[in-house]
Short mmCIF file of C-alpha atoms and ligand atoms in Angstrom, two decimals:
data_model
loop_
_atom_site.label_atom_id
_atom_site.label_comp_id
_atom_site.label_asym_id
_atom_site.label_seq_id
_atom_site.Cartn_x
_atom_site.Cartn_y
_atom_site.Cartn_z
CA UNK D 1 0.56 -0.12 -0.20
CA UNK D 2 1.37 3.44 -1.11
CA UNK D 3 1.73 5.65 2.33
CA UNK D 4 -1.43 7.33 2.87
CA UNK D 5 -2.12 11.10 2.27
CA UNK D 6 -2.23 12.29 5.65
CA UNK D 7 -4.99 14.78 7.53
CA UNK D 8 -4.30 17.13 9.74
CA UNK D 9 -7.82 18.22 12.03
CA UNK D 10 -7.97 21.54 14.27
CA UNK D 11 -10.32 21.06 17.00
CA UNK D 12 -11.81 24.10 19.35
CA UNK D 13 -13.47 23.78 22.14
CA UNK D 14 -16.76 24.05 24.23
CA UNK D 15 -18.80 21.66 23.97
CA UNK D 16 -21.83 18.52 23.03
CA UNK D 17 -23.40 15.09 21.80
CA UNK D 18 -23.75 12.00 22.26
CA UNK D 19 -22.72 8.80 19.84
CA UNK D 20 -24.21 5.41 19.00
CA UNK D 21 -23.31 2.75 16.49
CA UNK D 22 -24.44 2.31 12.58
CA UNK D 23 -23.52 0.40 9.82
CA UNK D 24 -24.70 1.37 6.89
CA UNK D 25 -26.33 0.05 4.12
CA UNK D 26 -24.88 0.43 0.82
CA UNK D 27 -27.98 -0.29 -1.41
CA UNK D 28 -29.33 2.76 -2.63
CA UNK D 29 -32.65 4.02 -1.66
CA UNK D 30 -35.41 3.81 -4.35
CA UNK D 31 -36.88 7.32 -5.11
CA UNK D 32 -39.85 7.45 -3.66
CA UNK D 33 -42.67 9.80 -5.14
CA UNK D 34 -43.69 12.28 -2.55
CA UNK D 35 -40.67 13.06 -1.49
CA UNK D 36 -38.77 16.46 -2.01
CA UNK D 37 -35.52 16.65 -3.57
CA UNK D 38 -32.44 18.99 -3.85
CA UNK D 39 -32.68 21.50 -6.99
CA UNK D 40 -30.57 22.40 -9.91
CA UNK D 41 -29.78 25.22 -11.00
CA UNK D 42 -27.38 26.28 -13.81
CA UNK D 43 -24.63 28.45 -14.24
CA UNK D 44 -27.05 31.16 -15.77
CA UNK D 45 -30.36 31.05 -13.56
CA UNK D 46 -28.26 29.70 -10.42
CA UNK D 47 -26.96 32.88 -8.40
CA UNK D 48 -30.23 34.31 -6.80
CA UNK D 49 -30.81 32.50 -3.45
CA UNK D 50 -33.13 30.35 -3.18
CA UNK D 51 -33.15 28.02 0.03
CA UNK D 52 -35.04 25.18 0.55
CA UNK D 53 -34.96 22.94 4.10
CA UNK D 54 -35.33 19.20 3.99
CA UNK D 55 -36.11 16.85 6.43
CA UNK D 56 -35.26 13.21 6.95
CA UNK D 57 -36.64 11.43 9.86
CA UNK D 58 -35.21 7.38 11.09
CA UNK D 59 -38.77 5.72 10.12
CA UNK D 60 -37.92 7.37 6.60
CA UNK D 61 -34.48 7.58 6.30
CA UNK D 62 -34.38 8.26 2.09
CA UNK D 63 -37.21 10.49 1.84
CA UNK D 64 -36.75 14.16 1.77
CA UNK D 65 -39.72 15.93 2.87
CA UNK D 66 -40.11 20.11 2.33
CA UNK D 67 -40.17 21.70 5.66
CA UNK D 68 -41.03 25.64 6.07
CA UNK D 69 -43.51 26.45 8.11
CA UNK D 70 -44.08 25.24 11.72
CA UNK D 71 -47.05 23.64 10.57
CA UNK D 72 -45.54 21.86 7.79
CA UNK D 73 -43.12 20.56 10.77
CA UNK D 74 -45.57 19.26 13.40
CA UNK D 75 -47.20 17.34 10.22
CA UNK D 76 -43.76 15.98 9.47
CA UNK D 77 -42.07 13.50 12.07
CA UNK D 78 -40.11 15.79 13.48
CA UNK D 79 -39.80 15.41 16.64
CA UNK D 80 -38.57 18.23 19.39
CA UNK D 81 -37.18 16.04 22.09
CA UNK D 82 -34.54 14.20 19.86
CA UNK D 83 -31.91 16.21 18.36
CA UNK D 84 -31.10 17.90 15.21
CA UNK D 85 -28.49 17.61 12.81
CA UNK D 86 -28.50 20.40 9.76
CA UNK D 87 -26.11 19.56 7.02
CA UNK D 88 -24.83 22.44 4.69
CA UNK D 89 -22.76 22.02 1.78
CA UNK D 90 -20.59 24.21 -0.29
CA UNK D 91 -20.06 25.94 -3.07
CA UNK D 92 -21.56 23.57 -6.29
CA UNK D 93 -19.77 25.12 -9.21
CA UNK D 94 -22.14 23.02 -11.54
CA UNK D 95 -24.96 23.54 -10.07
CA UNK D 96 -26.02 20.19 -9.20
CA UNK D 97 -26.82 17.86 -6.49
CA UNK D 98 -23.68 17.33 -4.36
CA UNK D 99 -23.39 13.28 -4.89
CA UNK D 100 -22.31 12.41 -0.89
CA UNK D 101 -25.43 13.76 1.04
CA UNK D 102 -27.68 11.04 0.35
CA UNK D 103 -25.22 9.04 1.62
CA UNK D 104 -24.17 11.51 4.31
CA UNK D 105 -28.06 11.80 5.61
CA UNK D 106 -28.56 7.82 5.67
CA UNK D 107 -25.46 6.71 7.51
CA UNK D 108 -26.23 10.21 9.70
CA UNK D 109 -29.67 8.43 10.32
CA UNK D 110 -28.47 5.00 11.02
CA UNK D 111 -25.68 6.46 13.22
CA UNK D 112 -28.07 8.41 15.93
CA UNK D 113 -31.86 9.20 16.10
CA UNK D 114 -31.99 12.92 15.30
CA UNK D 115 -33.99 15.17 12.87
CA UNK D 116 -31.63 15.22 9.95
CA UNK D 117 -32.46 18.98 7.86
CA UNK D 118 -30.51 19.39 4.35
CA UNK D 119 -30.26 22.99 3.59
CA UNK D 120 -30.13 23.33 -0.21
CA UNK D 121 -28.88 26.20 -1.13
CA UNK D 122 -27.94 25.15 -4.59
CA UNK D 123 -30.00 28.57 -5.78
CA UNK D 124 -27.31 30.65 -5.02
CA UNK D 125 -24.31 28.84 -4.19
CA UNK D 126 -23.14 27.93 -7.91
CA UNK D 127 -22.38 30.21 -10.61
CA UNK D 128 -18.73 31.94 -9.29
CA UNK D 129 -17.49 31.26 -6.17
CA UNK D 130 -17.49 34.93 -4.96
CA UNK D 131 -21.18 35.00 -6.16
CA UNK D 132 -21.74 32.17 -3.69
CA UNK D 133 -19.57 33.88 -0.56
CA UNK D 134 -21.71 37.25 -1.07
CA UNK D 135 -24.91 34.89 -0.31
CA UNK D 136 -23.58 33.60 3.25
CA UNK D 137 -25.39 35.82 5.11
CA UNK D 138 -28.47 36.30 3.53
CA UNK D 139 -28.38 32.45 4.24
CA UNK D 140 -26.73 32.48 7.42
CA UNK D 141 -29.60 34.64 8.87
CA UNK D 142 -32.86 32.52 6.35
CA UNK D 143 -31.09 29.78 8.20
CA UNK D 144 -31.04 31.23 11.61
CA UNK D 145 -34.96 31.85 11.00
CA UNK D 146 -35.72 28.51 10.56
CA UNK D 147 -34.12 27.50 13.33
CA UNK D 148 -35.80 30.06 15.68
CA UNK D 149 -39.24 27.95 14.35
CA UNK D 150 -37.65 25.31 15.88
CA UNK D 151 -37.17 26.36 18.91
CA UNK D 152 -40.85 27.77 19.00
CA UNK D 153 -41.65 23.93 18.78
CA UNK D 154 -39.44 22.73 22.28
CA UNK D 155 -36.21 22.09 20.67
CA UNK D 156 -32.87 23.18 22.47
CA UNK D 157 -30.47 25.15 21.75
CA UNK D 158 -28.09 22.98 22.76
CA UNK D 159 -29.58 19.73 21.02
CA UNK D 160 -28.57 21.56 17.28
CA UNK D 161 -25.53 20.35 15.73
CA UNK D 162 -24.38 22.31 12.53
CA UNK D 163 -22.43 20.04 9.89
CA UNK D 164 -21.62 22.28 7.31
CA UNK D 165 -18.82 21.37 4.45
CA UNK D 166 -16.57 23.93 2.83
CA UNK D 167 -18.39 27.22 2.30
CA UNK D 168 -20.76 25.87 4.44
CA UNK D 169 -18.77 25.35 7.69
CA UNK D 170 -18.63 29.46 7.29
CA UNK D 171 -22.31 29.36 7.04
CA UNK D 172 -22.39 27.14 10.22
CA UNK D 173 -19.97 29.40 12.02
CA UNK D 174 -22.65 33.13 11.21
CA UNK D 175 -25.08 31.09 11.37
CA UNK D 176 -23.91 30.01 15.57
CA UNK D 177 -22.97 33.72 16.15
CA UNK D 178 -26.26 34.41 15.34
CA UNK D 179 -27.68 32.41 18.21
CA UNK D 180 -24.61 34.27 20.92
CA UNK D 181 -22.64 30.71 20.37
CA UNK D 182 -25.39 28.97 22.74
CA UNK D 183 -25.96 26.29 20.04
CA UNK D 184 -24.99 22.85 20.55
CA UNK D 185 -21.87 22.30 18.00
CA UNK D 186 -20.13 23.22 14.80
CA UNK D 187 -18.66 20.47 12.64
CA UNK D 188 -16.63 22.17 9.70
CA UNK D 189 -15.77 19.75 7.00
CA UNK D 190 -12.42 21.36 5.41
CA UNK D 191 -14.09 24.99 5.98
CA UNK D 192 -13.48 26.53 2.87
CA UNK D 193 -10.25 28.91 2.06
CA UNK D 194 -10.85 31.38 -0.54
CA UNK D 195 -11.70 34.35 0.51
CA UNK D 196 -11.55 33.32 4.38
CA UNK D 197 -8.00 32.68 5.44
CA UNK D 198 -7.75 36.45 6.42
CA UNK D 199 -11.57 36.89 7.27
CA UNK D 200 -12.35 38.01 11.11
CA UNK D 201 -13.87 36.03 13.05
CA UNK D 202 -17.47 37.50 12.72
CA UNK D 203 -17.48 36.17 9.07
CA UNK D 204 -15.34 33.02 9.74
CA UNK D 205 -15.95 29.45 11.64
CA UNK D 206 -14.23 30.09 15.45
CA UNK D 207 -13.97 28.55 18.51
CA UNK D 208 -16.92 31.15 19.94
CA UNK D 209 -19.60 29.77 17.63
CA UNK D 210 -21.00 26.82 19.26
CA UNK D 211 -20.76 24.79 22.61
CA UNK D 212 -18.55 22.67 20.60
CA UNK D 213 -16.90 23.67 17.45
CA UNK D 214 -14.67 21.14 15.77
CA UNK D 215 -13.15 21.60 12.36
CA UNK D 216 -11.69 18.47 10.37
CA UNK D 217 -8.76 19.92 7.43
CA UNK D 218 -7.82 17.60 4.67
CA UNK D 219 -6.43 20.11 2.17
CA UNK D 220 -4.48 23.44 2.95
CA UNK D 221 -4.04 26.39 1.11
CA UNK D 222 -0.41 26.42 0.83
CA UNK D 223 0.67 23.87 -2.00
CA UNK D 224 3.84 23.00 -1.09
CA UNK D 225 2.87 19.94 -0.34
CA UNK D 226 -0.23 18.48 -2.11
CA UNK D 227 -2.36 16.79 0.37
CA UNK D 228 -5.69 14.83 0.50
CA UNK D 229 -8.65 16.30 -1.55
CA UNK D 230 -11.41 19.06 -0.09
CA UNK D 231 -13.69 16.52 -0.31
CA UNK D 232 -11.99 14.05 2.08
CA UNK D 233 -13.04 15.16 5.10
CA UNK D 234 -16.59 14.29 4.35
CA UNK D 235 -15.83 10.85 3.54
CA UNK D 236 -14.04 10.24 6.48
CA UNK D 237 -16.56 11.76 8.72
CA UNK D 238 -19.23 9.46 7.32
CA UNK D 239 -16.50 6.39 7.59
CA UNK D 240 -16.22 7.59 11.40
CA UNK D 241 -19.97 7.31 11.52
CA UNK D 242 -20.33 3.97 10.40
CA UNK D 243 -18.06 3.23 13.81
CA UNK D 244 -15.77 1.06 11.83
CA UNK D 245 -12.62 2.17 13.35
CA UNK D 246 -11.49 4.74 15.65
CA UNK D 247 -9.74 7.52 13.86
CA UNK D 248 -8.01 9.78 17.34
CA UNK D 249 -5.99 12.74 16.84
CA UNK D 250 -3.23 13.50 19.19
CA UNK D 251 -2.80 17.01 20.12
CA UNK D 252 0.25 18.66 18.90
CA UNK D 253 1.91 22.22 17.70
CA UNK D 254 2.49 21.31 13.65
CA UNK D 255 2.30 18.70 11.56
CA UNK D 256 6.34 18.53 11.08
CA UNK D 257 6.11 18.09 14.72
CA UNK D 258 3.95 15.23 14.87
CA UNK D 259 5.87 13.36 12.37
CA UNK D 260 8.86 13.87 14.28
CA UNK D 261 7.25 11.98 17.21
CA UNK D 262 7.07 14.88 19.38
CA UNK D 263 3.65 14.45 20.06
CA UNK D 264 2.79 11.20 21.94
CA UNK D 265 0.30 11.27 24.63
CA UNK D 266 -3.05 12.79 25.19
CA UNK D 267 -2.06 14.29 28.97
CA UNK D 268 -2.04 17.79 27.53
CA UNK D 269 -4.13 19.28 27.78
CA UNK D 270 -6.66 16.67 27.18
CA UNK D 271 -5.46 14.56 30.82
CA UNK D 272 -5.77 10.92 28.61
CA UNK D 273 -9.03 11.58 26.40
CA UNK D 274 -7.32 12.91 22.90
CA UNK D 275 -10.33 13.30 20.89
CA UNK D 276 -11.68 11.33 18.04
CA UNK D 277 -13.69 12.19 14.51
CA UNK D 278 -17.62 11.37 14.70
CA UNK D 279 -20.04 11.92 16.84
CA UNK D 280 -19.30 10.88 20.37
CA UNK D 281 -19.97 13.79 23.03
CA UNK D 282 -17.26 16.83 22.89
CA UNK D 283 -15.40 14.46 20.82
CA UNK D 284 -14.84 11.92 23.29
CA UNK D 285 -12.40 14.65 25.58
CA UNK D 286 -13.80 14.14 28.82
CA UNK D 287 -12.96 17.46 30.63
CA UNK D 288 -14.08 20.33 32.19
CA UNK D 289 -14.30 22.98 31.00
CA UNK D 290 -12.77 22.37 27.52
CA UNK D 291 -9.24 23.70 26.36
CA UNK D 292 -10.06 26.57 24.70
CA UNK D 293 -8.72 25.35 20.94
CA UNK D 294 -6.19 22.36 20.60
CA UNK D 295 -4.79 21.86 17.45
CA UNK D 296 -4.38 17.84 17.02
CA UNK D 297 -3.03 15.37 13.86
CA UNK D 298 -3.69 12.01 12.38
CA UNK D 299 -2.01 9.92 9.59
CA UNK D 300 -4.94 8.07 7.70
CA UNK D 301 -5.04 5.55 4.65
CA UNK D 302 -5.89 7.16 1.44
CA UNK D 303 -9.45 4.76 1.20
CA UNK D 304 -12.16 4.01 3.31
CA UNK D 305 -11.99 3.58 6.18
CA UNK D 306 -8.97 5.46 6.46
CA UNK D 307 -8.21 4.39 10.12
CA UNK D 308 -3.80 4.14 11.19
CA UNK D 309 -2.26 3.23 14.53
CA UNK D 310 0.27 5.56 14.67
CA UNK D 311 3.48 4.10 16.56
CA UNK D 312 6.76 5.41 17.60
CA UNK D 313 9.87 4.80 17.04
CA UNK D 314 13.14 5.03 18.44
CA UNK D 315 16.72 4.31 18.30
CA UNK D 316 19.08 4.64 20.96
CA UNK D 317 23.15 4.64 19.20
CA UNK D 318 25.49 2.38 21.36
CA UNK D 319 28.42 5.74 20.64
CA UNK D 320 27.51 9.13 19.89
CA UNK D 321 28.64 10.02 16.29
CA UNK D 322 29.73 13.46 14.48
CA UNK D 323 27.33 13.72 12.00
CA UNK D 324 23.65 12.73 11.46
CA UNK D 325 22.41 9.76 11.43
CA UNK D 326 19.39 8.92 8.99
CA UNK D 327 17.82 5.72 9.97
CA UNK D 328 14.94 4.14 7.87
CA UNK D 329 12.62 1.57 9.84
CA UNK D 330 9.97 0.07 7.77
CA UNK D 331 6.68 -1.81 9.17
CA UNK D 332 5.90 -4.98 7.37
CA UNK D 333 2.49 -6.86 8.13
CA UNK D 334 1.41 -9.31 5.71
CA UNK D 335 0.34 -7.45 2.98
CA UNK D 336 1.54 -3.75 4.26
CA UNK D 337 3.95 -2.04 4.55
CA UNK D 338 5.20 1.39 6.31
CA UNK D 339 8.35 3.60 6.80
CA UNK D 340 9.96 6.33 8.27
CA UNK D 341 12.81 7.92 8.54
CA UNK D 342 14.64 8.26 11.92
CA UNK D 343 17.00 10.82 12.13
CA UNK D 344 19.78 11.40 15.11
CA UNK D 345 21.11 14.66 15.11
CA UNK D 346 24.77 14.80 15.73
CA UNK D 347 26.75 14.50 19.34
CA UNK D 348 23.43 12.91 20.26
CA UNK D 349 22.11 9.19 21.88
CA UNK D 350 18.90 8.80 20.23
CA UNK D 351 15.90 9.65 17.53
CA UNK D 352 12.64 9.21 16.82
CA UNK D 353 10.05 9.40 14.47
CA UNK D 354 6.36 8.23 13.81
CA UNK D 355 5.46 5.66 11.57
CA UNK D 356 1.02 5.23 10.92
CA UNK D 357 0.49 1.41 9.40
CA UNK D 358 -2.70 0.15 8.35
CA UNK D 359 -2.86 -2.84 10.24
CA UNK D 360 -3.01 -3.16 14.47
CA UNK D 361 0.73 -3.56 15.86
CA UNK D 362 0.57 -6.95 16.53
CA UNK D 363 -0.23 -7.87 12.83
CA UNK D 364 3.33 -6.27 12.24
CA UNK D 365 6.26 -9.33 12.48
CA UNK D 366 9.02 -7.88 11.07
CA UNK D 367 10.96 -5.01 11.21
CA UNK D 368 13.68 -3.89 8.65
CA UNK D 369 16.41 -0.77 9.14
CA UNK D 370 18.53 1.09 6.61
CA UNK D 371 21.01 2.81 7.74
CA UNK D 372 21.32 5.64 5.03
CA UNK D 373 25.01 6.63 4.20
CA UNK D 374 25.56 10.18 3.84
CA UNK D 375 28.86 9.59 1.52
CA UNK D 376 29.01 9.92 -1.85
CA UNK D 377 27.17 7.29 -3.76
CA UNK D 378 30.88 5.86 -5.82
CA UNK D 379 32.35 5.18 -2.68
CA UNK D 380 30.99 2.22 -0.59
CA UNK D 381 30.48 3.75 2.78
CA UNK D 382 31.44 1.05 5.15
CA UNK D 383 30.87 3.08 8.61
CA UNK D 384 28.59 0.94 10.70
CA UNK D 385 26.54 1.48 13.48
CA UNK D 386 25.45 0.08 16.50
CA UNK D 387 22.10 0.24 18.71
CA UNK D 388 18.88 -0.26 20.23
CA UNK D 389 15.48 -0.26 18.72
CA UNK D 390 12.21 0.54 20.79
CA UNK D 391 8.49 0.76 19.67
CA UNK D 392 5.25 1.62 21.35
CA UNK D 393 1.61 2.48 20.01
CA UNK D 394 0.29 5.73 20.12
CA UNK D 395 -0.46 6.99 22.81
CA UNK D 396 2.35 6.46 24.59
CA UNK D 397 0.53 7.77 28.10
CA UNK D 398 3.50 5.68 29.78
CA UNK D 399 6.65 4.63 28.64
CA UNK D 400 6.35 0.94 30.46
CA UNK D 401 4.65 0.70 26.89
CA UNK D 402 7.89 0.62 25.36
CA UNK D 403 8.98 -2.58 23.54
CA UNK D 404 12.45 -2.81 22.97
CA UNK D 405 14.36 -5.42 20.18
CA UNK D 406 16.23 -8.00 22.70
CA UNK D 407 19.57 -8.33 21.10
CA UNK D 408 21.05 -4.79 19.86
CA UNK D 409 20.46 -3.67 15.90
CA UNK D 410 24.25 -4.13 13.59
CA UNK D 411 23.84 -1.45 10.81
CA UNK D 412 26.38 -0.99 7.84
CA UNK D 413 25.74 1.98 5.65
CA UNK D 414 23.23 1.28 2.84
CA UNK D 415 22.49 -1.99 4.08
CA UNK D 416 19.34 -3.50 4.77
CA UNK D 417 19.02 -5.64 7.94
CA UNK D 418 15.62 -7.12 9.42
CA UNK D 419 14.06 -8.89 12.82
CA UNK D 420 11.03 -10.51 13.56
CA UNK D 421 8.71 -8.53 15.82
CA UNK D 422 6.06 -9.97 17.93
CA UNK D 423 4.07 -7.32 19.41
CA UNK D 424 1.01 -8.36 21.70
CA UNK D 425 -2.31 -7.70 20.57
CA UNK D 426 -3.87 -4.98 22.90
C1 NAG C 1 -39.52 11.55 20.02
O1 NAG C 1 -38.72 10.94 20.69
C2 NAG C 1 -38.73 10.24 21.98
C3 NAG C 1 -37.23 9.77 22.23
O2 NAG C 1 -36.90 8.98 21.36
C4 NAG C 1 -39.77 9.17 22.05
O3 NAG C 1 -39.39 8.73 23.23
C5 NAG C 1 -41.09 9.79 21.56
O4 NAG C 1 -42.03 8.91 21.46
C6 NAG C 1 -40.86 10.45 19.99
N1 NAG C 1 -41.93 10.91 19.72
C7 NAG C 1 -42.86 11.17 18.38
C8 NAG C 1 -43.74 11.88 18.75
O5 NAG C 1 -42.91 10.18 17.81
C1 NAG C 2 -4.50 -6.93 4.46
O1 NAG C 2 -5.29 -8.18 4.86
C2 NAG C 2 -5.95 -8.74 6.01
C3 NAG C 2 -6.50 -10.01 5.92
O2 NAG C 2 -6.11 -10.93 5.11
C4 NAG C 2 -7.25 -7.88 5.69
O3 NAG C 2 -8.65 -7.56 6.23
C5 NAG C 2 -6.71 -6.11 4.26
O4 NAG C 2 -7.81 -5.75 4.44
C6 NAG C 2 -5.79 -6.14 4.11
N1 NAG C 2 -5.35 -4.58 4.08
C7 NAG C 2 -4.79 -4.49 3.44
C8 NAG C 2 -4.61 -2.94 3.17
O5 NAG C 2 -4.66 -5.19 2.08
#
């Protein structure tokens, strides 16, 4: 398997919701005649805002109902005692219904007993990006008027969860701000960058917009390295809703520091509960009050269900060296390999890194090492190093979890050395 594209997450503090398990049946729903669907616009007529609210209830998850006024809501199966999840899509370049939205709604309703409302602003979201951006304030006002109707029916502000995709995330932020940050939760799935990277907190999704705000980024604005696709955040979230495997992320100051193995545990500031993607209450962070704003990172595979198992890898030199030492470490299980480079700075005894592996650590049966020669290629480098190799599964909340190879490893420059690795299943 090729090394998976990475993703980073940015979560911010506040409070919120609940989770239950669901598995998605992938049978496509049969279209039902009396169900409402998204509009389709075209490039030339689609720039004026025309909003529809489509309600989906657990008893009939593939049939949208158009709800506008309180009377529609009362006759629709909307249940004010359940939580309400509002999905807001982003810019639609071709004025079409988002391809992911049916599956998203279905999976959400399987995962939790809630009212799901899809906000269709296909009209208004198309044309050129900037005309969509111009509609954001008006759209946010229309959504807040709609939410006020739900409050009249007895819905509590804290039971409302907005899930906004791309530009829809900033719409969610603006709606949240109109409610003074008292809505339960906002989830931003790859909040859009263009026009927003330098926006003020009034204009963009920020930590104050709800009791609990999370943003999941799978793309960046700096194209210095190519990362996964913008829409990956949506598929990652669907995968988390299906609850196939835990997508846990680790607090760290930067992605680089995370890869260098400098962020290994969940102590600070989460007191042992690193956040997870999905519907777990407060992302699974069990502390009160929540920290104000924390960046967390994780690596993913390139296809669903995306989860990886992160391991710390360490190499301890027996003797100090006068130059940096680079060692490539590779984990192998029956059908997967994954690698990382450990750099031991000169005059230091040890270096570390992170390997993300698609199968659990106990299925890894071999580890390979290659001490990278620093010499010119045409001159054979006979330098050897001796050292100790250790590994531990993240989070390393306890150094006692470290497992070391029983014998020292002897490495000659550019020669690959293999060792068996027998790690217990956790
Ligand atoms: C609303 O949901 C609650 C909790 O699941 C349930 O007890 C109640 O019967 C539902 N109300 C209606 C009208 O379906
Ligand atoms: C590797 O093999 C295991 C079991 O044989 C399988 O469940 C898993 O999907 C495979 N992984 C990949 C990435 O092919």
